[in-house]
Short mmCIF file of C-alpha atoms and ligand atoms in Angstrom, two decimals:
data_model
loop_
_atom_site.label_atom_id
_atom_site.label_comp_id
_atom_site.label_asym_id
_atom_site.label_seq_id
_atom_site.Cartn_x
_atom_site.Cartn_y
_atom_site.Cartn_z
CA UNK A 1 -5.29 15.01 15.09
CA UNK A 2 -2.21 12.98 15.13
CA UNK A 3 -0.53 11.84 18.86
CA UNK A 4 2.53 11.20 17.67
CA UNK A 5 3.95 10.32 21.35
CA UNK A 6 1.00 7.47 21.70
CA UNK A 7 1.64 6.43 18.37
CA UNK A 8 5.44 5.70 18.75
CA UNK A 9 4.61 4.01 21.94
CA UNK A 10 3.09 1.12 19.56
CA UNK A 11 6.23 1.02 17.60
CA UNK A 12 9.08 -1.05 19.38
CA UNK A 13 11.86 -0.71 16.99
CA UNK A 14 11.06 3.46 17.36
CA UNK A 15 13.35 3.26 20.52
CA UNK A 16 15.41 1.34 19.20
CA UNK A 17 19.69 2.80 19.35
CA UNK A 18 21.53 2.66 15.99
CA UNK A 19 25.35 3.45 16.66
CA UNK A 20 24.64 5.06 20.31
CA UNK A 21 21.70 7.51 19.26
CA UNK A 22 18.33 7.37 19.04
CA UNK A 23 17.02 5.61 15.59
CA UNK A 24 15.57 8.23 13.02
CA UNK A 25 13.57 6.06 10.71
CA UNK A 26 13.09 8.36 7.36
CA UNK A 27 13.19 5.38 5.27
CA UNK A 28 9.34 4.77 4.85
CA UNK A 29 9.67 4.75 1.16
CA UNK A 30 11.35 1.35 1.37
CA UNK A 31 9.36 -0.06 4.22
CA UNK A 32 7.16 1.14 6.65
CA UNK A 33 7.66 -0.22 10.53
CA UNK A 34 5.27 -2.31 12.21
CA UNK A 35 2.92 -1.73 15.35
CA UNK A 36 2.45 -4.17 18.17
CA UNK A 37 -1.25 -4.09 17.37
CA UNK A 38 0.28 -5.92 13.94
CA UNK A 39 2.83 -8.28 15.61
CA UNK A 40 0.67 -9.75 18.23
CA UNK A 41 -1.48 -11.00 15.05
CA UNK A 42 1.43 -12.58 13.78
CA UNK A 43 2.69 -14.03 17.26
CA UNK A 44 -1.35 -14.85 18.16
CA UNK A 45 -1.65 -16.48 14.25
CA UNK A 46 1.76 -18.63 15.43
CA UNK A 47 0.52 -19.38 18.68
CA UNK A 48 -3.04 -20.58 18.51
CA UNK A 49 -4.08 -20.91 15.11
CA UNK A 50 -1.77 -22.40 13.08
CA UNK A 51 -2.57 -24.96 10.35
CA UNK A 52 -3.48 -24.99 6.01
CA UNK A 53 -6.44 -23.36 5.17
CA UNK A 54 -9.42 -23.61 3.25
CA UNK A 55 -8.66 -28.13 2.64
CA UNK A 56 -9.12 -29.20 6.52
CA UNK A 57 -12.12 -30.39 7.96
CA UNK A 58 -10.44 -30.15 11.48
CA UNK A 59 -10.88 -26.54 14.02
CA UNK A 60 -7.91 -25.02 13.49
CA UNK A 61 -8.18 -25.02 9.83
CA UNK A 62 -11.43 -23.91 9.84
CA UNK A 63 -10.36 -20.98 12.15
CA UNK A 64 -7.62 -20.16 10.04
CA UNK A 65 -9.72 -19.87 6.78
CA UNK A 66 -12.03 -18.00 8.69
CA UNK A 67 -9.37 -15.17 10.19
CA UNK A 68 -7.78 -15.44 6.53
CA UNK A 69 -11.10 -14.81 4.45
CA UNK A 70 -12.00 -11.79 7.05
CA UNK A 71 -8.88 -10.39 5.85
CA UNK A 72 -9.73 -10.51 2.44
CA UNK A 73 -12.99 -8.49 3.17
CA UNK A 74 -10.95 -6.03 5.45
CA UNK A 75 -8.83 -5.09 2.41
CA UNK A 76 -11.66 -5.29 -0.09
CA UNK A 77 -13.68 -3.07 2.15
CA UNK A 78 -10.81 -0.51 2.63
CA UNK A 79 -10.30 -0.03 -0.84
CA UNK A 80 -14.41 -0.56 -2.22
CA UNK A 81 -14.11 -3.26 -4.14
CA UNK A 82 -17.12 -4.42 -4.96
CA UNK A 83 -16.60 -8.31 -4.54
CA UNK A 84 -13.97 -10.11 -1.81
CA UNK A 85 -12.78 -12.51 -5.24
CA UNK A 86 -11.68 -9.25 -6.92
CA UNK A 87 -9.00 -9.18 -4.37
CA UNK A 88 -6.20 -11.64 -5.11
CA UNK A 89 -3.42 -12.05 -2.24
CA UNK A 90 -0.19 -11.97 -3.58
CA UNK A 91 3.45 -11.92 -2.63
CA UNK A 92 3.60 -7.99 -3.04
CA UNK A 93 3.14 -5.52 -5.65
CA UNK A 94 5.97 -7.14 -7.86
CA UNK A 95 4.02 -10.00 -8.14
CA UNK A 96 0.88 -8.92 -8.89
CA UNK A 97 2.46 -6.96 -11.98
CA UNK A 98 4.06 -10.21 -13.37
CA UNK A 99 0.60 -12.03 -12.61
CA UNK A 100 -1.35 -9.55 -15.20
CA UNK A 101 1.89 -9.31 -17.42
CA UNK A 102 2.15 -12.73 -18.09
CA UNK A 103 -1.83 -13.19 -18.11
CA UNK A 104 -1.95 -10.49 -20.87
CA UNK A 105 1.12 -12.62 -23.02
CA UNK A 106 -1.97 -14.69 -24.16
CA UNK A 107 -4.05 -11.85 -25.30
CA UNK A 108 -1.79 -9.18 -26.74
CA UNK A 109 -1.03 -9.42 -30.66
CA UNK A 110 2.70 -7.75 -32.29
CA UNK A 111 2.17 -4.26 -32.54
CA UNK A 112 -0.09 -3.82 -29.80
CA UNK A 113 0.99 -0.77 -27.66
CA UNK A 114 1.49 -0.28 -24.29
CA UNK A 115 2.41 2.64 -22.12
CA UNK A 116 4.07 3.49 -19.10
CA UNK A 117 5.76 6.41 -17.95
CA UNK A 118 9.05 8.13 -17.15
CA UNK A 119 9.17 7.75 -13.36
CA UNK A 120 7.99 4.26 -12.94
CA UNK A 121 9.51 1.64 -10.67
CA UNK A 122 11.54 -0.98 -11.77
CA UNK A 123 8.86 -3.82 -10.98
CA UNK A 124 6.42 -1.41 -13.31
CA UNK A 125 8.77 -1.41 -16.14
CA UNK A 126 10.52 -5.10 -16.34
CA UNK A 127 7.45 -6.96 -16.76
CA UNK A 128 6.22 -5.06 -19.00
CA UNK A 129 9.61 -5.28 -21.32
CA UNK A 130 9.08 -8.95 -20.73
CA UNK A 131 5.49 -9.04 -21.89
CA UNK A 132 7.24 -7.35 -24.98
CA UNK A 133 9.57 -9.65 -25.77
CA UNK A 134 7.09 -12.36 -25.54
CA UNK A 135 4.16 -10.74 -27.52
CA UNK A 136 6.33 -8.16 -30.17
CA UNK A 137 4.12 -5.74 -28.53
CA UNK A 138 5.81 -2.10 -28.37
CA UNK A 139 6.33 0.22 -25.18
CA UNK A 140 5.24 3.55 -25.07
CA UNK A 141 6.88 5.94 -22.16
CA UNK A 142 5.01 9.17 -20.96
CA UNK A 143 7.68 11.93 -20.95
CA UNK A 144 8.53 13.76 -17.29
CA UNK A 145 9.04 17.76 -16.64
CA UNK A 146 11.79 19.13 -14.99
CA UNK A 147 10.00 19.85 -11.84
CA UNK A 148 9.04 15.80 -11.92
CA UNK A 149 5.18 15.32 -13.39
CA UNK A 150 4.20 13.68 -15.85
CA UNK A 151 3.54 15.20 -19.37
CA UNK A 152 0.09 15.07 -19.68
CA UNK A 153 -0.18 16.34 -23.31
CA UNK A 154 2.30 14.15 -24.81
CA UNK A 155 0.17 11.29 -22.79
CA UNK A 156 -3.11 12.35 -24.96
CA UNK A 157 -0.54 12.28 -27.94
CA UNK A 158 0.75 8.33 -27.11
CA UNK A 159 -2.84 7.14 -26.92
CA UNK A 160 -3.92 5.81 -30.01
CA UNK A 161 -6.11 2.76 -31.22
CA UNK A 162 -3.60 0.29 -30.78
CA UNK A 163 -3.23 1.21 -27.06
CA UNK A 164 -3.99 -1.60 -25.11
CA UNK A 165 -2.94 -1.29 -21.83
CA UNK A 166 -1.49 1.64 -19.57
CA UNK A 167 0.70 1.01 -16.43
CA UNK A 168 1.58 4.13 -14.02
CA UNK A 169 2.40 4.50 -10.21
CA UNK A 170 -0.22 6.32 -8.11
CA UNK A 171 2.98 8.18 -6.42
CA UNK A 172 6.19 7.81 -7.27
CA UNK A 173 8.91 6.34 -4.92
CA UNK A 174 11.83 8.61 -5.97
CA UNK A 175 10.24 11.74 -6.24
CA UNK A 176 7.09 11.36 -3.87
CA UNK A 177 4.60 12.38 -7.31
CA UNK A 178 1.04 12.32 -7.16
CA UNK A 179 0.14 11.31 -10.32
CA UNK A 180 -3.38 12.28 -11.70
CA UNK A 181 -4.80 9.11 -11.88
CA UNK A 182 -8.28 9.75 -12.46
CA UNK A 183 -7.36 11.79 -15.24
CA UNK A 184 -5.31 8.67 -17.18
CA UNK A 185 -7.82 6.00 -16.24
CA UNK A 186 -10.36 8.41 -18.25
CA UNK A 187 -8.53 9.26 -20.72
CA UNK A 188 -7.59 5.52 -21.45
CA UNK A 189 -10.79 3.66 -21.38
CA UNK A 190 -12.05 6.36 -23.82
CA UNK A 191 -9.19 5.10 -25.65
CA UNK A 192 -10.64 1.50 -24.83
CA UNK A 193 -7.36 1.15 -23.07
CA UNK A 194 -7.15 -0.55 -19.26
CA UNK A 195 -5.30 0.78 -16.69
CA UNK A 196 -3.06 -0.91 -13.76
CA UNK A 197 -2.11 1.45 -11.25
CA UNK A 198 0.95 0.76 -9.23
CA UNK A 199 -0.56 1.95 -5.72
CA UNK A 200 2.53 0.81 -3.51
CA UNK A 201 3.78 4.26 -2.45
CA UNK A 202 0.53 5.69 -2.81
CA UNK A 203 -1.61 3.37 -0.27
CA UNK A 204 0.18 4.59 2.92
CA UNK A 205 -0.65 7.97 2.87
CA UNK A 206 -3.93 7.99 0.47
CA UNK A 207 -7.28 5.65 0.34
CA UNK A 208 -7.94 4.92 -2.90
CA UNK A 209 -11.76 4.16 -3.78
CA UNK A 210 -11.16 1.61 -6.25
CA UNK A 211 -14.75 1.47 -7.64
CA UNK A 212 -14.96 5.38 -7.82
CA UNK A 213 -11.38 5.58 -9.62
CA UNK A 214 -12.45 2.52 -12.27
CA UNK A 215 -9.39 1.58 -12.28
CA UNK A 216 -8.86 -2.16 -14.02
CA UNK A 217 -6.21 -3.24 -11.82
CA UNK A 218 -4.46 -1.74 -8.76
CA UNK A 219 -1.72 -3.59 -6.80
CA UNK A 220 0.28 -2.85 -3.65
CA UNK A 221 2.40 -4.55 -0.95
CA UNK A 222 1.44 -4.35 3.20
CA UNK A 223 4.93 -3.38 4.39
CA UNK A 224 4.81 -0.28 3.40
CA UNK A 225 1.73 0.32 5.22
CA UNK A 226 2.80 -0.71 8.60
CA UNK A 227 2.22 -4.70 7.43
CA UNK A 228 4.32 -7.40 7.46
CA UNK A 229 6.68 -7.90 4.53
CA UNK A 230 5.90 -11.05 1.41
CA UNK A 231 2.12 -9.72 1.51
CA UNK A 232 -0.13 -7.53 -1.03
CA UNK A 233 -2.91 -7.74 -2.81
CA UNK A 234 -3.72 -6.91 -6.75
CA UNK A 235 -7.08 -6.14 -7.45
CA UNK A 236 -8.87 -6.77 -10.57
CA UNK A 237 -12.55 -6.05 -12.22
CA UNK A 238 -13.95 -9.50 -11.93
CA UNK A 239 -14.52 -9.91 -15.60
CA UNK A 240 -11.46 -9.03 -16.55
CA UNK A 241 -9.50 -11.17 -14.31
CA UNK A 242 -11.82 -13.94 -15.90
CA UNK A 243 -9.83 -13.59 -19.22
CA UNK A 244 -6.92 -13.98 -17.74
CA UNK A 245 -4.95 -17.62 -17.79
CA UNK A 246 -3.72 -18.46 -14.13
CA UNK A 247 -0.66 -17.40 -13.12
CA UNK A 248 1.20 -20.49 -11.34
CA UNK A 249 -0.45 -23.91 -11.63
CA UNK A 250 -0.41 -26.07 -8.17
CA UNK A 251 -2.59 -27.02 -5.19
CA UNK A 252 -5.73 -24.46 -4.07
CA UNK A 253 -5.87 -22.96 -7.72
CA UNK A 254 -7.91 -26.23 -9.27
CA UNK A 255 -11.38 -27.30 -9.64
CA UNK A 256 -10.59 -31.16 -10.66
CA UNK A 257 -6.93 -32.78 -11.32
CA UNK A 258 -6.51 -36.00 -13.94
CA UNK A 259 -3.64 -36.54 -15.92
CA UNK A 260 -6.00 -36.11 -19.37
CA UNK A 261 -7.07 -32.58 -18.09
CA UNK A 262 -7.14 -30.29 -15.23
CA UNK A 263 -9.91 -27.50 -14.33
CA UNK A 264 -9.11 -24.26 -12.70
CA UNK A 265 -10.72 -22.88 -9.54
CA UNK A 266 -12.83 -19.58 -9.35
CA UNK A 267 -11.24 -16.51 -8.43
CA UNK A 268 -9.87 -15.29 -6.72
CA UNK A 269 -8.05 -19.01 -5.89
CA UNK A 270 -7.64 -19.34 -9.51
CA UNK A 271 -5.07 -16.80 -9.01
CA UNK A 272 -3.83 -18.34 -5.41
CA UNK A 273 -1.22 -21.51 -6.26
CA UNK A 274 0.35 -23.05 -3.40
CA UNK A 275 0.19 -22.32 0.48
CA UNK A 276 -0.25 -18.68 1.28
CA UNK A 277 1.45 -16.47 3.66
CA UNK A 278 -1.77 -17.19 5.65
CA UNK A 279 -0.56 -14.79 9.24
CA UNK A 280 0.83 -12.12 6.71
CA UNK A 281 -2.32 -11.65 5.12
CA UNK A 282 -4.17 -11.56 8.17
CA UNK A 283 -1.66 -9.46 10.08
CA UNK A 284 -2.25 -7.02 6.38
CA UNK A 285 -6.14 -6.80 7.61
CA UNK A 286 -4.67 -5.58 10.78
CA UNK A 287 -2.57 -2.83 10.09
CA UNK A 288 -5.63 -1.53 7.70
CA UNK A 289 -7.60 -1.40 11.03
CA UNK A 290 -4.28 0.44 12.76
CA UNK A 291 -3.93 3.21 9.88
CA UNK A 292 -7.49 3.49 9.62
CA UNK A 293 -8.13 3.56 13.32
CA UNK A 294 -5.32 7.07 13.44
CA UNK A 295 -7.22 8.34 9.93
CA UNK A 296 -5.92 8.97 6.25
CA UNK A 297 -7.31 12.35 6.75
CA UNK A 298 -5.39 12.94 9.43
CA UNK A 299 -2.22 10.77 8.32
CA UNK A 300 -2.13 12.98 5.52
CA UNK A 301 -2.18 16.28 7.10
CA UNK A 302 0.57 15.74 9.64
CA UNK A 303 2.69 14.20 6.87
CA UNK A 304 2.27 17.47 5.26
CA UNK A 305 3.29 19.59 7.93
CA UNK A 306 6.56 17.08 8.33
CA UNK A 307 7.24 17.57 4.52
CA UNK A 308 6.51 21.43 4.54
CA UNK A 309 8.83 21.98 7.73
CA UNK A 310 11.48 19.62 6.16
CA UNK A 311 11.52 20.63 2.39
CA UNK A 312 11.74 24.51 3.73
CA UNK A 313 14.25 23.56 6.36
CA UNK A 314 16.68 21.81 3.76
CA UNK A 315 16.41 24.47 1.24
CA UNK A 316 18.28 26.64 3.64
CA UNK A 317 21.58 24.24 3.52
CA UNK A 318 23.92 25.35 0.30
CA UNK A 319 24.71 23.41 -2.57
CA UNK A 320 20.43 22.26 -1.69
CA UNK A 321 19.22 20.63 -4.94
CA UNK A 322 15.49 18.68 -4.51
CA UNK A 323 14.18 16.03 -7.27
CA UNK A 324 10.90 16.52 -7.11
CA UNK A 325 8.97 19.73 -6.85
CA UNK A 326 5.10 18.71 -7.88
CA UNK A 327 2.20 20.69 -6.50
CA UNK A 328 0.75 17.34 -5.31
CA UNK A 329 3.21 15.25 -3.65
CA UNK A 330 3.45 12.80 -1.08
CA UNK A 331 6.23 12.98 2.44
CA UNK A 332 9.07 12.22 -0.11
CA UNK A 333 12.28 13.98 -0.34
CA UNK A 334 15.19 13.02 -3.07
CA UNK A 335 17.88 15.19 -3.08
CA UNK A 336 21.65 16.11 -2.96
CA UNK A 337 23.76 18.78 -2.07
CA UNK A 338 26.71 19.92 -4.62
CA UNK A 339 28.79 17.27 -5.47
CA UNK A 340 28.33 15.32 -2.64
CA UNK A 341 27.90 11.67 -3.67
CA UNK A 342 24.80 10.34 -2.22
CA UNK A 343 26.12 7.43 -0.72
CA UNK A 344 28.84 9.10 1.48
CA UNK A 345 26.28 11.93 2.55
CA UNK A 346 24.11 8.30 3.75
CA UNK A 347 26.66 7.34 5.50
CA UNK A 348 27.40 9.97 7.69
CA UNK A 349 23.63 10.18 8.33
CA UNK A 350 23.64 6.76 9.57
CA UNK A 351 26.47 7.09 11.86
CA UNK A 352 24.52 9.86 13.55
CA UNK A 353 21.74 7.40 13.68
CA UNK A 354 19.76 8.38 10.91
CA UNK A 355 18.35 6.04 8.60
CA UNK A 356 17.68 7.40 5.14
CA UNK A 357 17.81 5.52 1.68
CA UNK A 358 20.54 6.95 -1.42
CA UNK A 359 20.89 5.73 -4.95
CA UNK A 360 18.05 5.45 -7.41
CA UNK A 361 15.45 3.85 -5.47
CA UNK A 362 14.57 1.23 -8.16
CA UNK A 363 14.14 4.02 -10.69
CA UNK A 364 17.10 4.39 -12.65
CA UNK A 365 15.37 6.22 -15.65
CA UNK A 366 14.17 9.15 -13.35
CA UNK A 367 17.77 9.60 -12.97
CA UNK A 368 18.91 9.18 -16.00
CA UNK A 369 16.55 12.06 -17.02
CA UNK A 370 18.54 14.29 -14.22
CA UNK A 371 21.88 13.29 -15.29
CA UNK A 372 22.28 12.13 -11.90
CA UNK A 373 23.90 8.77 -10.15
CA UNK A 374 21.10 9.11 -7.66
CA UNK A 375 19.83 10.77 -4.77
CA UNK A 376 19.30 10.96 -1.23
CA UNK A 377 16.03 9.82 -0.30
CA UNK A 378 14.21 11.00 3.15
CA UNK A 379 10.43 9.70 3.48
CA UNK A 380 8.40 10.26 6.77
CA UNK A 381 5.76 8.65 8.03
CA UNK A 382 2.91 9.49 10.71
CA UNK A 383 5.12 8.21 13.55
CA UNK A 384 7.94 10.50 12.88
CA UNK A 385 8.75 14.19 14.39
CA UNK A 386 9.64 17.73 13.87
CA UNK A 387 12.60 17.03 16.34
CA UNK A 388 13.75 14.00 14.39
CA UNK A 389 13.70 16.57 11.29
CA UNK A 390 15.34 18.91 13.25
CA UNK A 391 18.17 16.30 14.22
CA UNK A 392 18.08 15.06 10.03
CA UNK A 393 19.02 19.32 8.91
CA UNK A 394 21.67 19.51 11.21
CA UNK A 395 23.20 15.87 10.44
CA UNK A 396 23.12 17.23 6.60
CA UNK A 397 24.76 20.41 6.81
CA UNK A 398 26.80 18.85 9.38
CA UNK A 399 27.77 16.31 6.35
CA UNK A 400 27.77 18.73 3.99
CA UNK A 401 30.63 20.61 6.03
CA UNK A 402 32.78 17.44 6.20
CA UNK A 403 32.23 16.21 2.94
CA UNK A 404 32.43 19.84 0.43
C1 LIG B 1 7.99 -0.44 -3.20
C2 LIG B 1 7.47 -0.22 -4.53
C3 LIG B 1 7.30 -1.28 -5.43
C4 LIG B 1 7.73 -2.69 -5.13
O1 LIG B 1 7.06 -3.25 -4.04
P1 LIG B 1 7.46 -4.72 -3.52
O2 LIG B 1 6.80 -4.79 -2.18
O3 LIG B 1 8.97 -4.74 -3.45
O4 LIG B 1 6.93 -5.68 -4.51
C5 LIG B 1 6.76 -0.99 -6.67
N1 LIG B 1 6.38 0.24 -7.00
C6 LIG B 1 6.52 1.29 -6.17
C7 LIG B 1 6.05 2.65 -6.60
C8 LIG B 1 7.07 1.09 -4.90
O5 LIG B 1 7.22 2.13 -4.08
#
């Protein structure tokens, strides 16, 4: 059971004012807000521990490897890895894409095939198109239905023997899709294919288990799982990630250094150039312990509820047209009403206070295939109400009146 009244009481910025009212944060999607159970490891990291890890013989270093590696183990435990090195720490989910894009730029031949889908982000299509360019490899794209899921038949159909790897979100960020995962990661390896599963908007509200999904490689970003922002992790099956080339070359990532040659470290610091955002990765351990301490069980159910009593509240207002009507979906909502124009429906929103996100979300190809300049985007999280959603309906078909 979710207490959502002690729950906000952790969240500062919840009580925050935004132009006189009381902030309604439905902009989750984007970024998710932050605990003080997750800032006091930041200001604690700051105040008391502060130093380079992993090279110093002196305390503080020592400390600071030690709260950093725990970390690791926190996030490799939440998501069953089997091994701590399997877990690289990364910038975010956008890097961990380029990292296996540009690793694979070694190993792909022209001709190879890869395939994403329709309703991918833009950091899960770019890279790839890069890796392309590079390699004269060709992109495949898994076709989307009108109610927004993927086309699993003409998936089967895009599988062939010179599929070599497959890239798909876990959820989708514009249209709050769960995509069936399991069902493309088997599919694919009996296609000999791997898999990277974009798990940003999925790892908030679900917890994958890594080792029971096989999945090849997973990535996602802490902030939008109450974390702090600059901070993810990409996870990798150990012997793949051994194939790989390193990503950046610089300090931590070495074994030996002379101008005639230089060694690389073992991963996962093979993978790890350069000073890390050492307190964002272990504030990242720390909101795992928050969410987990409330429950994905129970995250998820409330977040339900929120969407159910949302979704059927909206559909009341005229002109009501949602992007996104899967079975299986996460506490997304795109929409728009009439003719409207997203941005100045936004606007109104947030001079009432109301913080919700409108254009195309870093997915311009989802709404291409809706003939659409974009949407308006409302995402809840755990923390938020029925009386904020209450306070969203009558902001929209208060806009709505202004605006049609
Ligand atoms: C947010 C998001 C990303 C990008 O995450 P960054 O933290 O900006 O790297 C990629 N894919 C999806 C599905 C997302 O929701």
């Amino acid at each position: 059971m979710i207490d959502v009244n002690k729950i906000r009481s952790d969240f500062p910025i919840l009580s925050r004012k935004v132009n006189g009212q009381d902030l309604v944060y439905f902009d989750n999607a984007a970024t998710s807000q932050t605990p003080t159970q997750v800032i006091d490891v930041i200001i604690d990291y700051y105040s008391r521990l502060n130093s380079n890890i992993h090279r110093g013989v002196h305390k503080l270093s020592q400390e600071a490897t030690e709260a950093y590696e725990i970390a690791r183990i926190k996030i490799q435990k939440h998501f069953n890895a089997a091994k701590p090195y399997e877990i690289i720490l990364t910038s975010g989910t956008t890097e961990g894409i380029n990292l296996i894009a540009s690793g694979y730029s070694n190993l792909l031949k022209p001709k190879d095939e890869l395939i994403i889908s329709a309703m991918e982000h833009h950091s899960n299509i770019v890279p790839w198109q890069m890796l392309c360019e590079k390699t004269g490899a060709y992109l495949k794209v898994i076709p989307m239905t009108l109610e927004g899921t993927l086309n699993m038949k003409a998936f089967g159909e895009l599988l062939n023997k010179k599929t070599k790897l497959v890239f798909i979100n876990h959820v989708s960020n514009a249209l709050g899709t769960v995509n069936p995962i399991v069902e493309i990661i088997n599919k694919a390896h009996a296609n000999d294919a791997y898999v990277l599963i974009d798990g940003a908007q999925a790892c908030p509200h679900i917890k994958p288990d890594l080792q029971a999904l096989d999945v090849d490689f997973y990535v996602t970003s802490a902030h939008k799982l109450c974390g702090p922002t600059g901070v993810g992790m990409l996870y990798g099956k150990a012997e793949l990630l051994k194939l790989l080339p390193p990503y950046q070359g610089g300090g931590e990532m070495i074994s030996t250094v002379t101008f005639e040659k230089t060694t690389y470290a073992d991963l996962p610091h093979k993978f790890e150039a350069g000073t890390p955002n050492i307190a964002g990765v272990i504030a990242f351990g720390a909101a795992l312990d928050y969410m987990n301490d409330i429950g994905f069980d129970s995250i998820a159910k409330y977040e339900n509820e929120l969407l159910n009593y949302a979704t059927d509240s909206l559909q009341k207002i005229d002109g009501m047209k949602i992007y996104g009507e899967a079975h299986n979906k996460t506490a997304v909502i795109s929409f728009n009403v009439g003719k409207i124009h997203p941005y100045d429906l936004g606007s109104i929103l947030d001079q009432l206070g109301i913080a919700v996100r409108t254009g195309h979300h870093c997915a311009q190809p989802i709404m291409d295939f809706f003939e659409i300049p974009g949407t308006v985007r409302a995402s809840f999280s755990f923390y938020n109400t029925f009386e904020e959603i209450d306070r969203f309906i009558a902001g929209v078909d208060k806009a709505a009146g202004m605006l049609q």
